[in-house]
mmCIF file of C-alpha atoms in Angstrom:
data_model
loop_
_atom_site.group_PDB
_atom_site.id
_atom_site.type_symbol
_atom_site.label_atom_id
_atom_site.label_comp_id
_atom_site.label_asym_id
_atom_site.label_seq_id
_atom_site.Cartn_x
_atom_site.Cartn_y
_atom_site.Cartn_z
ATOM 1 C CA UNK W 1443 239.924 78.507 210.497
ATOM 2 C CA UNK W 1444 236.879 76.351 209.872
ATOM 3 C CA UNK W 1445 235.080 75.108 212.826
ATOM 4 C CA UNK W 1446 232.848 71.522 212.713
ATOM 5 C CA UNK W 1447 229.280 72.049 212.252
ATOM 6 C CA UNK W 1448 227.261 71.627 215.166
ATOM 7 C CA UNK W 1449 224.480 69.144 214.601
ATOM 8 C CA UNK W 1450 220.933 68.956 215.726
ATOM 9 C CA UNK W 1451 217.967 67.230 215.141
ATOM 10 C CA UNK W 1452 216.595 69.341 211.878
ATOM 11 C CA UNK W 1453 218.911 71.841 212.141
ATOM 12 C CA UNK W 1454 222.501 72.627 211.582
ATOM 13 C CA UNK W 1455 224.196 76.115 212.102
ATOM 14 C CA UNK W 1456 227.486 76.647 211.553
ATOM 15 C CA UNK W 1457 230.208 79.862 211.097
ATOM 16 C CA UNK W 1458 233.157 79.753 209.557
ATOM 17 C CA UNK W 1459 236.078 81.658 208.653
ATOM 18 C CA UNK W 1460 239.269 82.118 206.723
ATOM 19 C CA UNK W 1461 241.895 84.058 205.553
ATOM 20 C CA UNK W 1462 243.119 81.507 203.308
ATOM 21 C CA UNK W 1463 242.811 81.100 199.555
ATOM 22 C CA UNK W 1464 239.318 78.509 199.637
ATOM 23 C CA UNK W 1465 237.407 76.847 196.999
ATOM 24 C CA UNK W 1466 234.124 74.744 197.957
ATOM 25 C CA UNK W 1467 233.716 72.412 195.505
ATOM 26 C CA UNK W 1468 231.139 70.986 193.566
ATOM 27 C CA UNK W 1469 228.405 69.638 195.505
ATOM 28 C CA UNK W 1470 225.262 69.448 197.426
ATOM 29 C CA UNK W 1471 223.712 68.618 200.657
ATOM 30 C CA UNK W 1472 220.446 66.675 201.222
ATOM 31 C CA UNK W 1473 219.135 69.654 202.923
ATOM 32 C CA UNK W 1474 217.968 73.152 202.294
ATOM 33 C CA UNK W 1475 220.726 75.333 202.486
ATOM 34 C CA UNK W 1476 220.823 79.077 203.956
ATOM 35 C CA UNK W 1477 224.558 80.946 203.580
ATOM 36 C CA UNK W 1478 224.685 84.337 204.843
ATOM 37 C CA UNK W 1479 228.184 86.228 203.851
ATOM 38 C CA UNK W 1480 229.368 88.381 206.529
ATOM 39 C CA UNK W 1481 232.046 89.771 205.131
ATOM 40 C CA UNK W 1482 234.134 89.147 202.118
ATOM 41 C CA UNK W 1483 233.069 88.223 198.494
ATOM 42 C CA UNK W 1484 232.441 84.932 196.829
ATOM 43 C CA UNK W 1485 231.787 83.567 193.185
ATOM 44 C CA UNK W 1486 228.844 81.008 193.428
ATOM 45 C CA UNK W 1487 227.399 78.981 190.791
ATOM 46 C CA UNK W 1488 223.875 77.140 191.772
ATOM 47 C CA UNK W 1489 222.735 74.322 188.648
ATOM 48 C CA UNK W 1490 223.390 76.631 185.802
ATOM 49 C CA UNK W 1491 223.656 79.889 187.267
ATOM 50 C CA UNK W 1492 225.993 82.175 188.288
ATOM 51 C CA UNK W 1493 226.146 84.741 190.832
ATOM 52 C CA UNK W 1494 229.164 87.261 192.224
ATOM 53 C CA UNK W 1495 227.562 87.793 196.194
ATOM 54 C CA UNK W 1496 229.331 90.524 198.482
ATOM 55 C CA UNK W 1497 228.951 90.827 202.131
ATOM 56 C CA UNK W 1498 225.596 91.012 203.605
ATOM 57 C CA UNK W 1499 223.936 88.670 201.190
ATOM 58 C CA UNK W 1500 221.949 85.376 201.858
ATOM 59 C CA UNK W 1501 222.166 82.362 199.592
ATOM 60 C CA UNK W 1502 219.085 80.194 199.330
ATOM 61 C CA UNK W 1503 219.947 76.455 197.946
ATOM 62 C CA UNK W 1504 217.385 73.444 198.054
ATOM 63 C CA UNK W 1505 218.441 69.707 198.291
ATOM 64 C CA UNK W 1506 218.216 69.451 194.765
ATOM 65 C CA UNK W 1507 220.405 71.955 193.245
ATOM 66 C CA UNK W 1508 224.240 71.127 192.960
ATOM 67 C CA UNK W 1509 226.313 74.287 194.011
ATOM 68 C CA UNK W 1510 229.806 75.852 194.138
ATOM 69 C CA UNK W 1511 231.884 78.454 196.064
ATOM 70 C CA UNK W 1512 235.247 80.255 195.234
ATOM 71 C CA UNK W 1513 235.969 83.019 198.054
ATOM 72 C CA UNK W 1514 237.464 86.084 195.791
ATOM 73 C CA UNK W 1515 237.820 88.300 198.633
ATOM 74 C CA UNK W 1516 238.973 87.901 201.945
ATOM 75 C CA UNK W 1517 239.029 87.866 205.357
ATOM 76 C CA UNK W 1518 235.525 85.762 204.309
ATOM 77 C CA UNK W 1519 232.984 84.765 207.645
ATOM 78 C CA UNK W 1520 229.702 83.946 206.758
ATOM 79 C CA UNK W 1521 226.878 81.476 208.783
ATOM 80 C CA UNK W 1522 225.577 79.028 206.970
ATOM 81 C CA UNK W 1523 222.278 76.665 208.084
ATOM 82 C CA UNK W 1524 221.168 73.757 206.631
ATOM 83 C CA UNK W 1525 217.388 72.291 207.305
ATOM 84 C CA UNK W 1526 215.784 69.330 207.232
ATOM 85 C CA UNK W 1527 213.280 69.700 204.066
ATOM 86 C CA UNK W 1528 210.706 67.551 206.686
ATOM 87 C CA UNK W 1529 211.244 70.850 208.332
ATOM 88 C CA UNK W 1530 209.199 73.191 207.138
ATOM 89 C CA UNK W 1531 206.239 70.034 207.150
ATOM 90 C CA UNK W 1532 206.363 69.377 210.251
ATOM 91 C CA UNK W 1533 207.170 72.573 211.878
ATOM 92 C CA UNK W 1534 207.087 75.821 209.932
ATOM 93 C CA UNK W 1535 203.839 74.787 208.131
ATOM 94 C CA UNK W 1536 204.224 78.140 205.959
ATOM 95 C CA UNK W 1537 204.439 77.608 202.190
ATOM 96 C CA UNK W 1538 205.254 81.584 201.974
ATOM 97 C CA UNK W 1539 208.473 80.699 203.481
ATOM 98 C CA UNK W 1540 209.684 77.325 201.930
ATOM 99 C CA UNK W 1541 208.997 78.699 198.726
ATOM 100 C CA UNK W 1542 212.621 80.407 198.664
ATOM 101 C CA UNK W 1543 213.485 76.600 198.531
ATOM 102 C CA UNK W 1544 210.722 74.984 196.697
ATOM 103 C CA UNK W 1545 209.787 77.195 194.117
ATOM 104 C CA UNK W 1546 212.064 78.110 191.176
ATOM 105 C CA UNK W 1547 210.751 79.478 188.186
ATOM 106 C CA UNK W 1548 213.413 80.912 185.342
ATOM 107 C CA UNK W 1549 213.980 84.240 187.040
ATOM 108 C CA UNK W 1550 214.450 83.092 190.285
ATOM 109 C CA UNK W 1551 217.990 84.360 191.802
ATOM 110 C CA UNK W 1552 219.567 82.656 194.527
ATOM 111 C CA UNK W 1553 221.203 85.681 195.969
ATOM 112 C CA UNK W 1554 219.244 88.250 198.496
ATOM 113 C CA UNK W 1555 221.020 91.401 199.445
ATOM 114 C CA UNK W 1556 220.076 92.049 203.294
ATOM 115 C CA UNK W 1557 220.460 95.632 202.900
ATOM 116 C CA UNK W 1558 216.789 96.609 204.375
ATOM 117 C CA UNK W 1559 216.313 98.736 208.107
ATOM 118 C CA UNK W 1560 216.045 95.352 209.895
ATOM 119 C CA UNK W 1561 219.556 94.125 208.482
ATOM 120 C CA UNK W 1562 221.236 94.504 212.181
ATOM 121 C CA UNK W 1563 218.286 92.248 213.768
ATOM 122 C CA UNK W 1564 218.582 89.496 210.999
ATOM 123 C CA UNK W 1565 222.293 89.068 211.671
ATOM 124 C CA UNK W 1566 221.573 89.295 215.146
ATOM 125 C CA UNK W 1567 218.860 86.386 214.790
ATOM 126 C CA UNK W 1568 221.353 84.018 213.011
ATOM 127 C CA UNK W 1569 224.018 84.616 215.639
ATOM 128 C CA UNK W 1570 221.763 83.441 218.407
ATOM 129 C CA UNK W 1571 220.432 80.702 216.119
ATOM 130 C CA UNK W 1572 224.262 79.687 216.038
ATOM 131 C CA UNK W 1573 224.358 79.918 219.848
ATOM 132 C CA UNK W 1574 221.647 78.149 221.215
ATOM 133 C CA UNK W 1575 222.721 75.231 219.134
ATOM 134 C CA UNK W 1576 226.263 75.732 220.311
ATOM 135 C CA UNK W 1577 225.815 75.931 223.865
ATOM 136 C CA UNK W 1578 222.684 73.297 223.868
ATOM 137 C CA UNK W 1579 220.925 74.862 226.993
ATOM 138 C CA UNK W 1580 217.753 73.655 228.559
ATOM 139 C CA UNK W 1581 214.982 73.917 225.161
ATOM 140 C CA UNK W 1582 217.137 75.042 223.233
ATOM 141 C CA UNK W 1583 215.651 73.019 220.580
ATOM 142 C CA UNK W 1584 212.770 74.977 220.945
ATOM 143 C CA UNK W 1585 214.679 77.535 220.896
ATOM 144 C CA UNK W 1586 216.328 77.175 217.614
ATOM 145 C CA UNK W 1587 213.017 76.472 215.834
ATOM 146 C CA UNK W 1588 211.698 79.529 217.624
ATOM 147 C CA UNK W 1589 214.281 81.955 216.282
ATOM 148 C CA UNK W 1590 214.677 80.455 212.937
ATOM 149 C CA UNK W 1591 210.853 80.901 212.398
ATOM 150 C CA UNK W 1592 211.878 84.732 213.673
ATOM 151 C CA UNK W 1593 214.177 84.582 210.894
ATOM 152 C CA UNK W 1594 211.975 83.888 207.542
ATOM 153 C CA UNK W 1595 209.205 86.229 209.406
ATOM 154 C CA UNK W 1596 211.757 89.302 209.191
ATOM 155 C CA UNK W 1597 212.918 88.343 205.916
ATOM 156 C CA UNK W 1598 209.400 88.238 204.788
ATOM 157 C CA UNK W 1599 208.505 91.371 206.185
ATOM 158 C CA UNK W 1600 211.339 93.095 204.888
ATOM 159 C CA UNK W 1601 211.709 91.577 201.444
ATOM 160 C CA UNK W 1602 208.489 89.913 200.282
ATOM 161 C CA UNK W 1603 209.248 90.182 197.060
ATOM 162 C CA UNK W 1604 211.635 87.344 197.043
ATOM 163 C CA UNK W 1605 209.341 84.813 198.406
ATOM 164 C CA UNK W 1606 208.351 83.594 195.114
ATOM 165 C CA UNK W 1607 204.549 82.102 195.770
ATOM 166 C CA UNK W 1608 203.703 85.909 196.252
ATOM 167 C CA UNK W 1609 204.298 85.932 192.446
ATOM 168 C CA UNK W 1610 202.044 83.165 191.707
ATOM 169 C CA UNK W 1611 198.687 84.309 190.567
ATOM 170 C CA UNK W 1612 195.511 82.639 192.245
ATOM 171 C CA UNK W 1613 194.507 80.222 190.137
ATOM 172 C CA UNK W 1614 198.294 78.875 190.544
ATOM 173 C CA UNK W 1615 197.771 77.989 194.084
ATOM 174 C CA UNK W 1616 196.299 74.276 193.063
ATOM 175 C CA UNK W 1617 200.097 73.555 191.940
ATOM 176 C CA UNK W 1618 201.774 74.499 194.948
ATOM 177 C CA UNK W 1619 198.834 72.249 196.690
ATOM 178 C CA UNK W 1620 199.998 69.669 194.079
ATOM 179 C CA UNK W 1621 204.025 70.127 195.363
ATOM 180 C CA UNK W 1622 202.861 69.265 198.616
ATOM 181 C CA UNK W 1623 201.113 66.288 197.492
ATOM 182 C CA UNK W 1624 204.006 65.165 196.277
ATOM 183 C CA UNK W 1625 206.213 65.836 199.148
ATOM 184 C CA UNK W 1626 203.579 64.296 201.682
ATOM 185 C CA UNK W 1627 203.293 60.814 199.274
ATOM 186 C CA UNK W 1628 205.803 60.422 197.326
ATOM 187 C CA UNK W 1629 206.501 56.851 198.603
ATOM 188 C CA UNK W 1630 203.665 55.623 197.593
ATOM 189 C CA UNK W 1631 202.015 55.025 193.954
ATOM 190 C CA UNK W 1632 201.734 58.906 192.792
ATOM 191 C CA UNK W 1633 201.472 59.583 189.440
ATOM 192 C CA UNK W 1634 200.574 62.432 186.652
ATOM 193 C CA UNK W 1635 197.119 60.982 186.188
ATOM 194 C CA UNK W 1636 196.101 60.066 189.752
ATOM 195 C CA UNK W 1637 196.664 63.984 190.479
ATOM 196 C CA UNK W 1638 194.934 65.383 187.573
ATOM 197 C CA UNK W 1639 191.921 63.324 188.808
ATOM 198 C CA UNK W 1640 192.465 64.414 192.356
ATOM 199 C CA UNK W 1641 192.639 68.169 192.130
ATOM 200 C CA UNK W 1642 190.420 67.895 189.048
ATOM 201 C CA UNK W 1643 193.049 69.402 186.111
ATOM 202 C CA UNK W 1644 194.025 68.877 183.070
ATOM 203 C CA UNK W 1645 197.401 66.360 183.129
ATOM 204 C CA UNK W 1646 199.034 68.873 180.488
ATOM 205 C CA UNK W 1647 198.116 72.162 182.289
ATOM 206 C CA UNK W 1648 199.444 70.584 185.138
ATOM 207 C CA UNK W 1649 202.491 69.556 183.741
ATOM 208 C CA UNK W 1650 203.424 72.836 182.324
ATOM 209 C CA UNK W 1651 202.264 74.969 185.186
ATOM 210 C CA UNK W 1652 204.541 72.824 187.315
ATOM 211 C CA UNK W 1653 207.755 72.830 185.430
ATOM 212 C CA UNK W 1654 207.269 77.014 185.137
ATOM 213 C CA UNK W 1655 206.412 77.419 189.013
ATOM 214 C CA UNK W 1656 209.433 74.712 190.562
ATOM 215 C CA UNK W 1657 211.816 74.099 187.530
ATOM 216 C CA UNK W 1658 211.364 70.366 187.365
ATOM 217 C CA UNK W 1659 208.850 68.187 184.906
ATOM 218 C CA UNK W 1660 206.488 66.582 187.704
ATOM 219 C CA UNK W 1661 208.271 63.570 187.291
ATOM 220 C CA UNK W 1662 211.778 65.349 187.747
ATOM 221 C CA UNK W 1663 210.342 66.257 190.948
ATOM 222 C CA UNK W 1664 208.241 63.190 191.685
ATOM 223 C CA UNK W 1665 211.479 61.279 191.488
ATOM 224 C CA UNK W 1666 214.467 63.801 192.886
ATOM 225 C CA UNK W 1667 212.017 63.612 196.269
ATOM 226 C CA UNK W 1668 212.278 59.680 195.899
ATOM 227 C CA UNK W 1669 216.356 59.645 195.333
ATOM 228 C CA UNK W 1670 216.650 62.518 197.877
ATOM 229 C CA UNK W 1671 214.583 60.085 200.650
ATOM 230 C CA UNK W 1672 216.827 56.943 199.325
ATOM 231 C CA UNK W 1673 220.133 59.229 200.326
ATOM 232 C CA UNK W 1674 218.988 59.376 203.550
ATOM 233 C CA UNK W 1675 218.744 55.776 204.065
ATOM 234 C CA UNK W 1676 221.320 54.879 202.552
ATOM 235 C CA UNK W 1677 223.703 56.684 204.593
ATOM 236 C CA UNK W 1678 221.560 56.162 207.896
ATOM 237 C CA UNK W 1679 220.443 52.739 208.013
ATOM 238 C CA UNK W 1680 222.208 49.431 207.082
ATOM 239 C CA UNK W 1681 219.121 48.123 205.315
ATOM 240 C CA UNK W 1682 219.624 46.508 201.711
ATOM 241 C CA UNK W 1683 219.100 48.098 198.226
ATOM 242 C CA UNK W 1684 215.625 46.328 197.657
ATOM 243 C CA UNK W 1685 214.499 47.591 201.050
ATOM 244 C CA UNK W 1686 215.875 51.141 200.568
ATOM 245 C CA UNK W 1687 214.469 50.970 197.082
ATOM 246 C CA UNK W 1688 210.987 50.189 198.372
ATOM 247 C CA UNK W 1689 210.756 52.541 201.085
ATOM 248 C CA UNK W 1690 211.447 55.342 199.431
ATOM 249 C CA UNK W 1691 209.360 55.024 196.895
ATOM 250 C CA UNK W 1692 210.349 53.288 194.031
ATOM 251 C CA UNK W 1693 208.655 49.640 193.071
ATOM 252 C CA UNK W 1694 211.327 48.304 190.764
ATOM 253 C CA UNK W 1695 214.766 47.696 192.208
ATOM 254 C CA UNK W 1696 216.569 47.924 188.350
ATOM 255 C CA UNK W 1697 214.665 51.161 187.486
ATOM 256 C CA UNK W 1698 216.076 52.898 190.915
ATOM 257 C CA UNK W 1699 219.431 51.710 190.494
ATOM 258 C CA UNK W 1700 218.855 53.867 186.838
ATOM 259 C CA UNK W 1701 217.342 56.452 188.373
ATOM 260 C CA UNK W 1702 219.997 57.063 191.197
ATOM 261 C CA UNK W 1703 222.842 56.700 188.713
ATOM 262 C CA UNK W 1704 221.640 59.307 186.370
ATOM 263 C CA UNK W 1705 221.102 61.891 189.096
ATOM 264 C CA UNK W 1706 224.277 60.828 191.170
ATOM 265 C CA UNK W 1707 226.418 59.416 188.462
ATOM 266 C CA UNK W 1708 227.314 56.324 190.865
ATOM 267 C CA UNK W 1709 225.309 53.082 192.037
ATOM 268 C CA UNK W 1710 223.487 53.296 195.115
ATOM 269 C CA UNK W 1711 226.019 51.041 196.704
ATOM 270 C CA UNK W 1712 228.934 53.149 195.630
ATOM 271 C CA UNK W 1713 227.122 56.261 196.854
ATOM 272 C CA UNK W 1714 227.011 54.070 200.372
ATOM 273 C CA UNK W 1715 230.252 53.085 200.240
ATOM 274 C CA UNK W 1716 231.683 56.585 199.411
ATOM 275 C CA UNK W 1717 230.225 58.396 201.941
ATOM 276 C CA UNK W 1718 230.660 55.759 204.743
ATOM 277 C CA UNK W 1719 234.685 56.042 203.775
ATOM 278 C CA UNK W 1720 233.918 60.072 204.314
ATOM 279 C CA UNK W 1721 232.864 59.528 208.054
ATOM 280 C CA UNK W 1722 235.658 56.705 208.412
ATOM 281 C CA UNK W 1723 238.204 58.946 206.911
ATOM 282 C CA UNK W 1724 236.589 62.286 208.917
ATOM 283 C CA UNK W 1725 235.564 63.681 206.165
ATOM 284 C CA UNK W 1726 233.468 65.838 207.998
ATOM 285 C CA UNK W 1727 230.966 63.198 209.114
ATOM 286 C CA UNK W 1728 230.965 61.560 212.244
ATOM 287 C CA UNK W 1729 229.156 57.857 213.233
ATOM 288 C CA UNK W 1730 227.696 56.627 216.558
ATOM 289 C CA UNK W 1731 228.441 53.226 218.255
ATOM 290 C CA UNK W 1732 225.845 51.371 216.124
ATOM 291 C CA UNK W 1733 226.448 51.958 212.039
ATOM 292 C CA UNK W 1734 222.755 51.980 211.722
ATOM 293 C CA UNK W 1735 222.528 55.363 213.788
ATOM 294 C CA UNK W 1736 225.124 57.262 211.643
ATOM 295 C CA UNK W 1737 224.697 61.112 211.744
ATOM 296 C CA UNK W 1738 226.043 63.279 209.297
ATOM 297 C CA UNK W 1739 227.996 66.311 210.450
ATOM 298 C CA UNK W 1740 227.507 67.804 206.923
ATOM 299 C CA UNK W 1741 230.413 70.332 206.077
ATOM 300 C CA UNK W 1742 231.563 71.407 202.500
ATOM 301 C CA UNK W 1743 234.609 69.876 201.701
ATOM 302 C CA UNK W 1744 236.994 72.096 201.429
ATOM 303 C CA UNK W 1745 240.144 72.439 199.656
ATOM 304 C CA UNK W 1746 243.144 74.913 200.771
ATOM 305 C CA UNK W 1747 245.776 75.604 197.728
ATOM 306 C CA UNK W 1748 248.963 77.176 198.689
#
């Protein structure tokens, strides 16, 4: 049985479960991603890797990697949360704990084993994440950023290891200042050069630095933050393609249209149109009385076989 997500302002959480053969296909959300495998086993590739994770294992995706799940072992529960990247600017203003999203170097794994003392309170923290959003009490918003901030603090505390910025060396913290540049102005006229004479580096250190501390070129990343902003629009307002184009960064209506296509391998239009036949079709996405207020009950689309 797979229940609908329950959806908040930054902030999904949902559990599932099944006993039936499931494969979750190709794909990604426009959000950072945290699945937590309760019990069962599941194959999982993330970009290029691959992973087998067992029960009592977190997955940590970010809105730019494309991912898939094949349950191999059943009965499979797990929770799974997705976040608002804005998130963690606007409320969890901790770069120690967004850098299990933001930070990817080549040895990076996806996959953390919650097998520490404080493995009992951790699953106990995600079930009354899932809760409060359930039930919607009075503050439970507060709430739910509340116990999610409990959440990363435990994990911290009982693997920091994982959180990849404490493998940065000093004189790396200037690039993670740079990331955040980028995240905080990416719709406007950023570039390689600009930030070089900003934080006073060479372009070419900063450009190789970057790539071996996030896994993307700066302008990868410059321009995956620009797409993943134009998604959003798209699919939430009923504004044109040369004001969705503008707004999220981009200056040149024929170079976004190239840009989205080679990342999404469809037009901005058709990406539109596809997911607007998703909520129409209930695909797992629901729409409010006015088009232009859409929210997105995000769910991964699931096939059954058999």
């Amino acid at each position: 049985m797979f229940n609908n997500p329950i959806n908040t302002f930054d902030i999904d959480a949902v559990y599932d479960e099944s006993k039936e053969e499931l494969e979750l296909k190709d794909h990604f959300h426009n959000s950072f991603e945290i699945i937590y495998i309760l019990e069962g086993k599941v194959e999982c590739w993330v970009n290029n890797k691959y992973y087998t994770v067992s029960r009592d294992s977190f997955i940590f995706i970010n809105n730019m990697e494309t991912h898939k799940l094949k349950v191999s072992e059943y009965p499979y529960k797990r929770y799974y949360i997705l976040i608002k990247p804005d998130f963690f600017r606007t409320s969890i203003q901790n770069p120690v704990f967004s850098s299990v999203f933001s930070n990817r170097s080549e040895n990076f794994r996806h996959v953390l084993k919650n097998d520490g003392e404080m493995k009992d309170r951790i699953i106990k923290y995600l079930e009354y994440l899932y809760t409060e959003i359930k039930q919607k009490k009075n503050y439970w918003q507060d709430a739910t950023k509340s116990i999610l901030y409990l959440i990363f603090v435990q994990l911290y505390r009982s693997y920091p290891k994982y959180f990849p910025i404490n493998n940065l060396s000093s004189s790396d913290d200037v690039i993670v200042k740079i990331q955040r540049y980028i995240e905080e102005n990416f719709t406007g006229p950023v570039s390689l050069d600009e930030v070089s004479k900003l934080f006073y580096l060479n372009k070419y250190y900063i450009s190789h630095r970057f790539k071996a501390i996030t896994g993307f070129t700066f302008k990868e990343y410059l321009i995956m933050q620009r797409i993943s902003k134009a998604k959003d629009l798209l699919l939430y307002t009923d504004e044109d393609i040369t004001w969705v184009c503008m707004n999220s960064g981009f200056n040149n209506v024929n170079h976004f249209i190239r840009s989205f296509k080679k990342i999404e391998n469809i037009t901005p239009l058709q990406y539109r149109k596809k997911y607007r036949q998703h909520e129409e079709h209930g695909d797992g996405f629901t729409a409010s009385s006015s088009p232009a207020k859409r929210k997105l009950k995000d769910r991964h689309h699931a096939s059954f076989k058999g």
